[in-house]
Amino acid sequence: MLVTRALAPHFTHATGIDPSEGMISTAKSIPSETPNITYRTGTSTSLSFLPVESVDIVLAGQAAHWFPQPSTFHHLHRLVRPGGAIAFFGYGDCEFPQYPEATRILREYAYDETGKRGNLGMYWSQPGRRIVQGLLREVVPPTRTTQKYQAVERRDEDVDGREQELGEDESGGVWEDVQRSEYHPGCPLEGRAERRDEGSFVLQKRMRVMDIKEYIRTWSAYHGWASDHPGQKKRDDDDAQQRTLGGTGDIIDQMIDEIALVESDWMDAGHEVDVEWPTGLVLATRK
């Protein structure tokens, strides 16, 4: 809903959509300086409350990895005006460019299914997590070229051997000017230089170690893990923003303890760290 509020001042009207009634109720309860917002429950394929060809742009932030394909693009094609656009963006796991070992350990904890580091990886919902980690490369708006290719594969040829041309209804709605851009933080440990495509966006924030722990605890995989491990409670940082290495704690405390063994700065829960996220952006226009 933050995306809706950010865009609303630039449009006559903005509609924020989420499948969760709870999220919609929360959004409605928060005061806004932009009165031109409506909130509705819905999904990418259940938007019948919006008139045909009434939308200038459909923007999805950290959501497109859940959209069914190609049905989403068929439904959106009906709603977007000719010349309008779709813009989907997402981001992968956070990285710590100044602390490459911390990035490596975080990744090992996030996707471990062996039990060596707590099995957090088994709690991710797939294929959604794979798609978002791939920065939405699997999210593919259908174009005239791809639709023709699919048609040739699923249809017999005409008697004279020519390809059959797809009609607009048969195509399910085609998109033009499909563009992709990605941003990747540099990682010396992997010999990976920073990559910043034209049109990409950078997502970064300076965070304390204690805040990084709380951010990771918002992961859906962590909630699944915590539900299965009710006896392992998170360890509180004391008032001096210091913590003692070891002792009780949950899987995130254990991960930070392991990072602190190789990155001593992380022993201080108040230590500030530059955090960056790899990002992906998919754009397309309606013909």
PDB file of C-alpha atoms in Angstrom:
ATOM      1  CA  MET A   1       0.000   0.000   0.000  1.00  0.00           C
ATOM      2  CA  LEU A   2       3.044   2.277   0.312  1.00  0.00           C
ATOM      3  CA  VAL A   3       3.356   2.186  -3.478  1.00  0.00           C
ATOM      4  CA  THR A   4      -0.234   3.366  -3.883  1.00  0.00           C
ATOM      5  CA  ARG A   5       0.310   6.311  -1.568  1.00  0.00           C
ATOM      6  CA  ALA A   6       3.539   7.279  -3.333  1.00  0.00           C
ATOM      7  CA  LEU A   7       1.893   7.279  -6.771  1.00  0.00           C
ATOM      8  CA  ALA A   8      -1.450   8.837  -5.873  1.00  0.00           C
ATOM      9  CA  PRO A   9      -0.335  12.512  -6.100  1.00  0.00           C
ATOM     10  CA  HIS A  10       0.639  11.954  -9.750  1.00  0.00           C
ATOM     11  CA  PHE A  11      -2.732  10.591 -10.895  1.00  0.00           C
ATOM     12  CA  THR A  12      -6.391  11.573 -10.811  1.00  0.00           C
ATOM     13  CA  HIS A  13      -7.208   8.405  -8.909  1.00  0.00           C
ATOM     14  CA  ALA A  14      -5.283   5.455  -7.473  1.00  0.00           C
ATOM     15  CA  THR A  15      -6.619   2.073  -6.392  1.00  0.00           C
ATOM     16  CA  GLY A  16      -4.651  -0.011  -3.906  1.00  0.00           C
ATOM     17  CA  ILE A  17      -5.345  -3.741  -4.218  1.00  0.00           C
ATOM     18  CA  ASP A  18      -4.397  -6.646  -1.973  1.00  0.00           C
ATOM     19  CA  PRO A  19      -5.891 -10.137  -1.531  1.00  0.00           C
ATOM     20  CA  SER A  20      -5.800  -9.766   2.259  1.00  0.00           C
ATOM     21  CA  GLU A  21      -8.784  -8.167   4.014  1.00  0.00           C
ATOM     22  CA  GLY A  22      -6.480  -7.446   6.937  1.00  0.00           C
ATOM     23  CA  MET A  23      -4.034  -5.494   4.774  1.00  0.00           C
ATOM     24  CA  ILE A  24      -6.867  -3.478   3.240  1.00  0.00           C
ATOM     25  CA  SER A  25      -8.316  -2.693   6.694  1.00  0.00           C
ATOM     26  CA  THR A  26      -4.895  -1.558   7.911  1.00  0.00           C
ATOM     27  CA  ALA A  27      -4.378   0.663   4.870  1.00  0.00           C
ATOM     28  CA  LYS A  28      -7.769   2.295   5.337  1.00  0.00           C
ATOM     29  CA  SER A  29      -7.083   2.953   9.022  1.00  0.00           C
ATOM     30  CA  ILE A  30      -3.886   4.946   8.370  1.00  0.00           C
ATOM     31  CA  PRO A  31      -4.514   8.653   7.693  1.00  0.00           C
ATOM     32  CA  SER A  32      -3.454   9.852   4.251  1.00  0.00           C
ATOM     33  CA  GLU A  33      -2.878  13.287   2.760  1.00  0.00           C
ATOM     34  CA  THR A  34      -4.000  11.985  -0.644  1.00  0.00           C
ATOM     35  CA  PRO A  35      -7.810  11.670  -0.731  1.00  0.00           C
ATOM     36  CA  ASN A  36      -7.893  10.194  -4.257  1.00  0.00           C
ATOM     37  CA  ILE A  37      -7.132   6.613  -3.104  1.00  0.00           C
ATOM     38  CA  THR A  38      -9.533   3.677  -3.000  1.00  0.00           C
ATOM     39  CA  TYR A  39      -8.587   0.355  -1.398  1.00  0.00           C
ATOM     40  CA  ARG A  40     -10.089  -2.913  -2.615  1.00  0.00           C
ATOM     41  CA  THR A  41      -9.488  -6.607  -2.069  1.00  0.00           C
ATOM     42  CA  GLY A  42      -8.554  -8.439  -5.226  1.00  0.00           C
ATOM     43  CA  THR A  43      -5.914 -10.364  -7.128  1.00  0.00           C
ATOM     44  CA  SER A  44      -4.197  -9.923 -10.474  1.00  0.00           C
ATOM     45  CA  THR A  45      -6.946 -11.977 -12.126  1.00  0.00           C
ATOM     46  CA  SER A  46      -9.982 -10.751 -10.165  1.00  0.00           C
ATOM     47  CA  LEU A  47     -10.309  -7.066 -10.947  1.00  0.00           C
ATOM     48  CA  SER A  48     -13.813  -6.920 -12.409  1.00  0.00           C
ATOM     49  CA  PHE A  49     -14.594  -3.822 -10.321  1.00  0.00           C
ATOM     50  CA  LEU A  50     -12.348  -1.819 -12.685  1.00  0.00           C
ATOM     51  CA  PRO A  51     -13.873  -0.783 -16.040  1.00  0.00           C
ATOM     52  CA  VAL A  52     -12.359  -2.015 -19.291  1.00  0.00           C
ATOM     53  CA  GLU A  53      -9.557   0.218 -20.618  1.00  0.00           C
ATOM     54  CA  SER A  54      -9.811   2.543 -17.617  1.00  0.00           C
ATOM     55  CA  VAL A  55      -6.275   2.237 -16.197  1.00  0.00           C
ATOM     56  CA  ASP A  56      -3.169   4.219 -17.194  1.00  0.00           C
ATOM     57  CA  ILE A  57      -0.650   2.036 -15.369  1.00  0.00           C
ATOM     58  CA  VAL A  58      -0.635  -1.118 -13.251  1.00  0.00           C
ATOM     59  CA  LEU A  59       2.241  -1.170 -10.800  1.00  0.00           C
ATOM     60  CA  ALA A  60       3.064  -4.164  -8.610  1.00  0.00           C
ATOM     61  CA  GLY A  61       5.720  -3.859  -5.921  1.00  0.00           C
ATOM     62  CA  GLN A  62       7.179  -7.143  -4.586  1.00  0.00           C
ATOM     63  CA  ALA A  63       4.047  -9.008  -5.715  1.00  0.00           C
ATOM     64  CA  ALA A  64       4.427 -10.117  -9.344  1.00  0.00           C
ATOM     65  CA  HIS A  65       6.172 -13.352  -8.326  1.00  0.00           C
ATOM     66  CA  TRP A  66       2.747 -14.587  -7.137  1.00  0.00           C
ATOM     67  CA  PHE A  67       0.870 -13.699 -10.345  1.00  0.00           C
ATOM     68  CA  PRO A  68      -0.319 -16.624 -12.486  1.00  0.00           C
ATOM     69  CA  GLN A  69       0.916 -16.467 -16.054  1.00  0.00           C
ATOM     70  CA  PRO A  70      -0.271 -15.862 -18.717  1.00  0.00           C
ATOM     71  CA  SER A  71      -3.752 -15.218 -17.280  1.00  0.00           C
ATOM     72  CA  THR A  72      -2.583 -12.112 -15.376  1.00  0.00           C
ATOM     73  CA  PHE A  73      -1.461 -10.445 -18.585  1.00  0.00           C
ATOM     74  CA  HIS A  74      -4.762 -11.296 -20.289  1.00  0.00           C
ATOM     75  CA  HIS A  75      -6.764  -9.670 -17.473  1.00  0.00           C
ATOM     76  CA  LEU A  76      -4.551  -6.602 -17.277  1.00  0.00           C
ATOM     77  CA  HIS A  77      -4.659  -6.131 -21.034  1.00  0.00           C
ATOM     78  CA  ARG A  78      -8.436  -5.637 -20.784  1.00  0.00           C
ATOM     79  CA  LEU A  79      -8.067  -2.996 -18.076  1.00  0.00           C
ATOM     80  CA  VAL A  80      -5.156  -0.903 -19.368  1.00  0.00           C
ATOM     81  CA  ARG A  81      -5.854   1.817 -21.898  1.00  0.00           C
ATOM     82  CA  PRO A  82      -4.090   1.700 -25.286  1.00  0.00           C
ATOM     83  CA  GLY A  83      -0.752   3.381 -24.662  1.00  0.00           C
ATOM     84  CA  GLY A  84      -0.899   2.505 -20.965  1.00  0.00           C
ATOM     85  CA  ALA A  85       1.670   0.376 -19.189  1.00  0.00           C
ATOM     86  CA  ILE A  86       2.474  -2.237 -16.578  1.00  0.00           C
ATOM     87  CA  ALA A  87       5.447  -1.917 -14.243  1.00  0.00           C
ATOM     88  CA  PHE A  88       6.451  -4.747 -11.922  1.00  0.00           C
ATOM     89  CA  PHE A  89       9.381  -4.471  -9.547  1.00  0.00           C
ATOM     90  CA  GLY A  90      10.863  -6.729  -6.922  1.00  0.00           C
ATOM     91  CA  TYR A  91      13.950  -7.246  -4.814  1.00  0.00           C
ATOM     92  CA  GLY A  92      15.947 -10.206  -3.597  1.00  0.00           C
ATOM     93  CA  ASP A  93      17.659 -10.877  -0.290  1.00  0.00           C
ATOM     94  CA  CYS A  94      19.558  -8.053   1.351  1.00  0.00           C
ATOM     95  CA  GLU A  95      23.335  -7.912   0.968  1.00  0.00           C
ATOM     96  CA  PHE A  96      26.101  -6.204   2.918  1.00  0.00           C
ATOM     97  CA  PRO A  97      28.705  -4.869   0.435  1.00  0.00           C
ATOM     98  CA  GLN A  98      31.179  -3.952   3.196  1.00  0.00           C
ATOM     99  CA  TYR A  99      30.796  -7.351   4.869  1.00  0.00           C
ATOM    100  CA  PRO A 100      30.828 -10.071   2.176  1.00  0.00           C
ATOM    101  CA  GLU A 101      31.172 -12.861   4.760  1.00  0.00           C
ATOM    102  CA  ALA A 102      27.991 -11.639   6.424  1.00  0.00           C
ATOM    103  CA  THR A 103      26.215 -11.847   3.043  1.00  0.00           C
ATOM    104  CA  ARG A 104      27.459 -15.396   2.547  1.00  0.00           C
ATOM    105  CA  ILE A 105      26.332 -16.542   5.999  1.00  0.00           C
ATOM    106  CA  LEU A 106      22.920 -14.901   5.614  1.00  0.00           C
ATOM    107  CA  ARG A 107      22.414 -16.701   2.299  1.00  0.00           C
ATOM    108  CA  GLU A 108      23.418 -20.037   3.822  1.00  0.00           C
ATOM    109  CA  TYR A 109      20.947 -19.617   6.667  1.00  0.00           C
ATOM    110  CA  ALA A 110      18.169 -18.362   4.380  1.00  0.00           C
ATOM    111  CA  TYR A 111      18.184 -21.407   2.120  1.00  0.00           C
ATOM    112  CA  ASP A 112      19.522 -24.234   4.270  1.00  0.00           C
ATOM    113  CA  GLU A 113      17.385 -27.378   4.157  1.00  0.00           C
ATOM    114  CA  THR A 114      20.021 -29.735   5.536  1.00  0.00           C
ATOM    115  CA  GLY A 115      19.585 -28.929   9.210  1.00  0.00           C
ATOM    116  CA  LYS A 116      23.132 -27.579   9.440  1.00  0.00           C
ATOM    117  CA  ARG A 117      21.820 -24.043   9.893  1.00  0.00           C
ATOM    118  CA  GLY A 118      18.278 -24.523  11.069  1.00  0.00           C
ATOM    119  CA  ASN A 119      16.312 -25.540   7.962  1.00  0.00           C
ATOM    120  CA  LEU A 120      14.995 -22.017   7.307  1.00  0.00           C
ATOM    121  CA  GLY A 121      15.042 -22.762   3.580  1.00  0.00           C
ATOM    122  CA  MET A 122      12.262 -25.328   3.813  1.00  0.00           C
ATOM    123  CA  TYR A 123       9.777 -22.650   4.885  1.00  0.00           C
ATOM    124  CA  TRP A 124       9.873 -20.553   1.718  1.00  0.00           C
ATOM    125  CA  SER A 125       6.829 -20.741  -0.540  1.00  0.00           C
ATOM    126  CA  GLN A 126       7.794 -21.859  -4.026  1.00  0.00           C
ATOM    127  CA  PRO A 127       7.981 -21.051  -6.855  1.00  0.00           C
ATOM    128  CA  GLY A 128       7.389 -17.512  -5.589  1.00  0.00           C
ATOM    129  CA  ARG A 129      10.672 -17.230  -3.721  1.00  0.00           C
ATOM    130  CA  ARG A 130      12.650 -18.567  -6.659  1.00  0.00           C
ATOM    131  CA  ILE A 131      11.022 -16.028  -8.969  1.00  0.00           C
ATOM    132  CA  VAL A 132      11.687 -13.050  -6.709  1.00  0.00           C
ATOM    133  CA  GLN A 133      15.289 -14.163  -6.105  1.00  0.00           C
ATOM    134  CA  GLY A 134      15.627 -14.310  -9.891  1.00  0.00           C
ATOM    135  CA  LEU A 135      14.539 -10.655  -9.986  1.00  0.00           C
ATOM    136  CA  LEU A 136      11.361 -11.468 -11.961  1.00  0.00           C
ATOM    137  CA  ARG A 137      13.153 -12.915 -14.997  1.00  0.00           C
ATOM    138  CA  GLU A 138      10.437 -15.583 -15.094  1.00  0.00           C
ATOM    139  CA  VAL A 139       7.722 -12.927 -15.343  1.00  0.00           C
ATOM    140  CA  VAL A 140       7.273 -12.658 -19.114  1.00  0.00           C
ATOM    141  CA  PRO A 141       4.671 -10.334 -20.678  1.00  0.00           C
ATOM    142  CA  PRO A 142       3.443 -11.981 -23.902  1.00  0.00           C
ATOM    143  CA  THR A 143       4.437 -10.167 -27.091  1.00  0.00           C
ATOM    144  CA  ARG A 144       3.331 -10.731 -30.681  1.00  0.00           C
ATOM    145  CA  THR A 145       6.555 -12.672 -31.301  1.00  0.00           C
ATOM    146  CA  THR A 146       6.176 -15.013 -28.340  1.00  0.00           C
ATOM    147  CA  GLN A 147       2.491 -15.554 -29.052  1.00  0.00           C
ATOM    148  CA  LYS A 148       3.221 -16.533 -32.662  1.00  0.00           C
ATOM    149  CA  TYR A 149       5.882 -18.959 -31.478  1.00  0.00           C
ATOM    150  CA  GLN A 150       3.493 -20.555 -29.002  1.00  0.00           C
ATOM    151  CA  ALA A 151       0.765 -20.732 -31.644  1.00  0.00           C
ATOM    152  CA  VAL A 152       3.025 -22.576 -34.081  1.00  0.00           C
ATOM    153  CA  GLU A 153       3.906 -25.065 -31.354  1.00  0.00           C
ATOM    154  CA  ARG A 154       0.311 -25.817 -30.383  1.00  0.00           C
ATOM    155  CA  ARG A 155      -1.386 -25.671 -33.788  1.00  0.00           C
ATOM    156  CA  ASP A 156      -1.159 -27.598 -37.040  1.00  0.00           C
ATOM    157  CA  GLU A 157      -0.066 -25.638 -40.066  1.00  0.00           C
ATOM    158  CA  ASP A 158      -2.530 -24.526 -42.714  1.00  0.00           C
ATOM    159  CA  VAL A 159      -2.710 -26.745 -45.742  1.00  0.00           C
ATOM    160  CA  ASP A 160      -0.384 -24.430 -47.660  1.00  0.00           C
ATOM    161  CA  GLY A 161       2.190 -24.520 -44.826  1.00  0.00           C
ATOM    162  CA  ARG A 162       1.835 -20.901 -43.675  1.00  0.00           C
ATOM    163  CA  GLU A 163       1.781 -19.910 -40.029  1.00  0.00           C
ATOM    164  CA  GLN A 164      -1.630 -18.932 -38.703  1.00  0.00           C
ATOM    165  CA  GLU A 165      -1.853 -15.302 -37.599  1.00  0.00           C
ATOM    166  CA  LEU A 166      -3.164 -14.779 -34.083  1.00  0.00           C
ATOM    167  CA  GLY A 167      -6.156 -12.531 -33.602  1.00  0.00           C
ATOM    168  CA  GLU A 168      -6.339 -10.136 -30.682  1.00  0.00           C
ATOM    169  CA  ASP A 169      -8.835 -12.304 -28.778  1.00  0.00           C
ATOM    170  CA  GLU A 170      -6.839 -15.466 -29.361  1.00  0.00           C
ATOM    171  CA  SER A 171      -3.603 -13.866 -28.200  1.00  0.00           C
ATOM    172  CA  GLY A 172      -4.983 -13.083 -24.759  1.00  0.00           C
ATOM    173  CA  GLY A 173      -3.587  -9.560 -25.128  1.00  0.00           C
ATOM    174  CA  VAL A 174      -0.104  -8.770 -26.343  1.00  0.00           C
ATOM    175  CA  TRP A 175       2.301  -6.202 -24.953  1.00  0.00           C
ATOM    176  CA  GLU A 176       4.952  -4.077 -26.597  1.00  0.00           C
ATOM    177  CA  ASP A 177       8.232  -2.390 -25.641  1.00  0.00           C
ATOM    178  CA  VAL A 178       9.011  -4.977 -22.952  1.00  0.00           C
ATOM    179  CA  GLN A 179      12.019  -3.765 -20.982  1.00  0.00           C
ATOM    180  CA  ARG A 180      13.964  -5.211 -18.086  1.00  0.00           C
ATOM    181  CA  SER A 181      16.544  -3.664 -15.827  1.00  0.00           C
ATOM    182  CA  GLU A 182      18.426  -4.990 -12.818  1.00  0.00           C
ATOM    183  CA  TYR A 183      20.672  -3.714 -10.086  1.00  0.00           C
ATOM    184  CA  HIS A 184      23.184  -5.977  -8.325  1.00  0.00           C
ATOM    185  CA  PRO A 185      25.349  -4.848  -5.409  1.00  0.00           C
ATOM    186  CA  GLY A 186      29.033  -5.633  -5.802  1.00  0.00           C
ATOM    187  CA  CYS A 187      30.361  -8.681  -3.948  1.00  0.00           C
ATOM    188  CA  PRO A 188      34.183  -8.987  -3.709  1.00  0.00           C
ATOM    189  CA  LEU A 189      33.864 -12.448  -2.135  1.00  0.00           C
ATOM    190  CA  GLU A 190      32.247 -13.770  -5.329  1.00  0.00           C
ATOM    191  CA  GLY A 191      34.330 -11.608  -7.640  1.00  0.00           C
ATOM    192  CA  ARG A 192      31.130  -9.841  -8.674  1.00  0.00           C
ATOM    193  CA  ALA A 193      31.249  -6.168  -9.680  1.00  0.00           C
ATOM    194  CA  GLU A 194      28.310  -3.846  -9.160  1.00  0.00           C
ATOM    195  CA  ARG A 195      25.818  -4.014 -12.045  1.00  0.00           C
ATOM    196  CA  ARG A 196      23.439  -1.143 -12.692  1.00  0.00           C
ATOM    197  CA  ASP A 197      21.322  -1.394 -15.856  1.00  0.00           C
ATOM    198  CA  GLU A 198      19.918   1.741 -17.416  1.00  0.00           C
ATOM    199  CA  GLY A 199      16.573   2.464 -15.780  1.00  0.00           C
ATOM    200  CA  SER A 200      17.267   0.277 -12.758  1.00  0.00           C
ATOM    201  CA  PHE A 201      16.663   1.468  -9.228  1.00  0.00           C
ATOM    202  CA  VAL A 202      18.839   1.153  -6.150  1.00  0.00           C
ATOM    203  CA  LEU A 203      17.344   0.038  -2.860  1.00  0.00           C
ATOM    204  CA  GLN A 204      19.638   0.745   0.073  1.00  0.00           C
ATOM    205  CA  LYS A 205      19.468   1.671   3.733  1.00  0.00           C
ATOM    206  CA  ARG A 206      21.823   2.137   6.667  1.00  0.00           C
ATOM    207  CA  MET A 207      20.664  -0.113   9.507  1.00  0.00           C
ATOM    208  CA  ARG A 208      21.826  -1.123  12.963  1.00  0.00           C
ATOM    209  CA  VAL A 209      22.597  -4.789  13.548  1.00  0.00           C
ATOM    210  CA  MET A 210      19.568  -5.028  15.851  1.00  0.00           C
ATOM    211  CA  ASP A 211      17.364  -3.601  13.102  1.00  0.00           C
ATOM    212  CA  ILE A 212      18.731  -6.074  10.561  1.00  0.00           C
ATOM    213  CA  LYS A 213      17.703  -8.878  12.911  1.00  0.00           C
ATOM    214  CA  GLU A 214      14.177  -7.530  13.175  1.00  0.00           C
ATOM    215  CA  TYR A 215      13.966  -7.038   9.411  1.00  0.00           C
ATOM    216  CA  ILE A 216      14.925 -10.669   8.775  1.00  0.00           C
ATOM    217  CA  ARG A 217      12.282 -11.722  11.285  1.00  0.00           C
ATOM    218  CA  THR A 218       9.659 -10.256   8.917  1.00  0.00           C
ATOM    219  CA  TRP A 219      10.508 -12.950   6.344  1.00  0.00           C
ATOM    220  CA  SER A 220       7.677 -15.401   5.751  1.00  0.00           C
ATOM    221  CA  ALA A 221      10.180 -18.259   6.076  1.00  0.00           C
ATOM    222  CA  TYR A 222      11.088 -17.057   9.565  1.00  0.00           C
ATOM    223  CA  HIS A 223       7.418 -17.001  10.599  1.00  0.00           C
ATOM    224  CA  GLY A 224       7.086 -20.586   9.443  1.00  0.00           C
ATOM    225  CA  TRP A 225      10.219 -21.576  11.342  1.00  0.00           C
ATOM    226  CA  ALA A 226       9.096 -19.754  14.519  1.00  0.00           C
ATOM    227  CA  SER A 227       5.721 -21.500  14.402  1.00  0.00           C
ATOM    228  CA  ASP A 228       7.495 -24.868  14.408  1.00  0.00           C
ATOM    229  CA  HIS A 229       9.983 -23.826  17.120  1.00  0.00           C
ATOM    230  CA  PRO A 230       7.891 -22.062  19.806  1.00  0.00           C
ATOM    231  CA  GLY A 231      10.471 -22.772  22.501  1.00  0.00           C
ATOM    232  CA  GLN A 232      13.267 -20.856  20.767  1.00  0.00           C
ATOM    233  CA  LYS A 233      12.607 -17.218  21.611  1.00  0.00           C
ATOM    234  CA  LYS A 234      14.554 -14.291  20.235  1.00  0.00           C
ATOM    235  CA  ARG A 235      17.186 -12.771  22.471  1.00  0.00           C
ATOM    236  CA  ASP A 236      16.674  -9.160  23.601  1.00  0.00           C
ATOM    237  CA  ASP A 237      19.452  -6.617  23.159  1.00  0.00           C
ATOM    238  CA  ASP A 238      20.189  -4.763  26.377  1.00  0.00           C
ATOM    239  CA  ASP A 239      19.820  -1.026  26.919  1.00  0.00           C
ATOM    240  CA  ALA A 240      23.464  -0.371  26.090  1.00  0.00           C
ATOM    241  CA  GLN A 241      22.846  -1.860  22.642  1.00  0.00           C
ATOM    242  CA  GLN A 242      25.328  -4.573  23.383  1.00  0.00           C
ATOM    243  CA  ARG A 243      24.810  -8.307  23.392  1.00  0.00           C
ATOM    244  CA  THR A 244      26.776 -11.243  24.710  1.00  0.00           C
ATOM    245  CA  LEU A 245      27.965 -13.700  22.105  1.00  0.00           C
ATOM    246  CA  GLY A 246      26.254 -17.051  22.537  1.00  0.00           C
ATOM    247  CA  GLY A 247      23.514 -17.995  24.976  1.00  0.00           C
ATOM    248  CA  THR A 248      19.843 -18.392  24.214  1.00  0.00           C
ATOM    249  CA  GLY A 249      18.117 -17.069  21.154  1.00  0.00           C
ATOM    250  CA  ASP A 250      16.341 -17.980  17.939  1.00  0.00           C
ATOM    251  CA  ILE A 251      17.741 -18.869  14.531  1.00  0.00           C
ATOM    252  CA  ILE A 252      18.355 -15.186  13.687  1.00  0.00           C
ATOM    253  CA  ASP A 253      20.341 -14.680  16.901  1.00  0.00           C
ATOM    254  CA  GLN A 254      22.378 -17.748  15.987  1.00  0.00           C
ATOM    255  CA  MET A 255      23.028 -16.366  12.512  1.00  0.00           C
ATOM    256  CA  ILE A 256      24.190 -12.982  13.841  1.00  0.00           C
ATOM    257  CA  ASP A 257      26.427 -14.760  16.363  1.00  0.00           C
ATOM    258  CA  GLU A 258      28.071 -16.659  13.508  1.00  0.00           C
ATOM    259  CA  ILE A 259      28.532 -13.459  11.500  1.00  0.00           C
ATOM    260  CA  ALA A 260      30.090 -11.748  14.532  1.00  0.00           C
ATOM    261  CA  LEU A 261      32.747 -14.474  14.728  1.00  0.00           C
ATOM    262  CA  VAL A 262      34.128 -13.329  11.347  1.00  0.00           C
ATOM    263  CA  GLU A 263      32.927  -9.704  11.353  1.00  0.00           C
ATOM    264  CA  SER A 264      33.682  -8.429  14.857  1.00  0.00           C
ATOM    265  CA  ASP A 265      31.821  -5.132  14.280  1.00  0.00           C
ATOM    266  CA  TRP A 266      28.587  -7.127  14.386  1.00  0.00           C
ATOM    267  CA  MET A 267      29.108  -7.927  18.082  1.00  0.00           C
ATOM    268  CA  ASP A 268      27.738  -4.447  18.764  1.00  0.00           C
ATOM    269  CA  ALA A 269      23.967  -4.534  18.221  1.00  0.00           C
ATOM    270  CA  GLY A 270      24.045  -0.771  17.623  1.00  0.00           C
ATOM    271  CA  HIS A 271      26.698  -0.960  14.902  1.00  0.00           C
ATOM    272  CA  GLU A 272      25.446   0.559  11.641  1.00  0.00           C
ATOM    273  CA  VAL A 273      25.703  -1.391   8.399  1.00  0.00           C
ATOM    274  CA  ASP A 274      25.098  -0.331   4.797  1.00  0.00           C
ATOM    275  CA  VAL A 275      22.469  -2.688   3.390  1.00  0.00           C
ATOM    276  CA  GLU A 276      21.563  -3.071  -0.281  1.00  0.00           C
ATOM    277  CA  TRP A 277      19.049  -5.218  -2.142  1.00  0.00           C
ATOM    278  CA  PRO A 278      19.372  -6.533  -5.722  1.00  0.00           C
ATOM    279  CA  THR A 279      16.394  -5.243  -7.696  1.00  0.00           C
ATOM    280  CA  GLY A 280      14.535  -6.104 -10.871  1.00  0.00           C
ATOM    281  CA  LEU A 281      12.088  -4.049 -12.953  1.00  0.00           C
ATOM    282  CA  VAL A 282       9.808  -5.251 -15.772  1.00  0.00           C
ATOM    283  CA  LEU A 283       8.036  -2.707 -18.004  1.00  0.00           C
ATOM    284  CA  ALA A 284       5.646  -3.158 -20.938  1.00  0.00           C
ATOM    285  CA  THR A 285       3.123  -1.034 -22.811  1.00  0.00           C
ATOM    286  CA  ARG A 286      -0.285  -1.933 -24.215  1.00  0.00           C
ATOM    287  CA  LYS A 287      -0.576  -1.476 -27.965  1.00  0.00           C
TER     288      LYS A 287
END
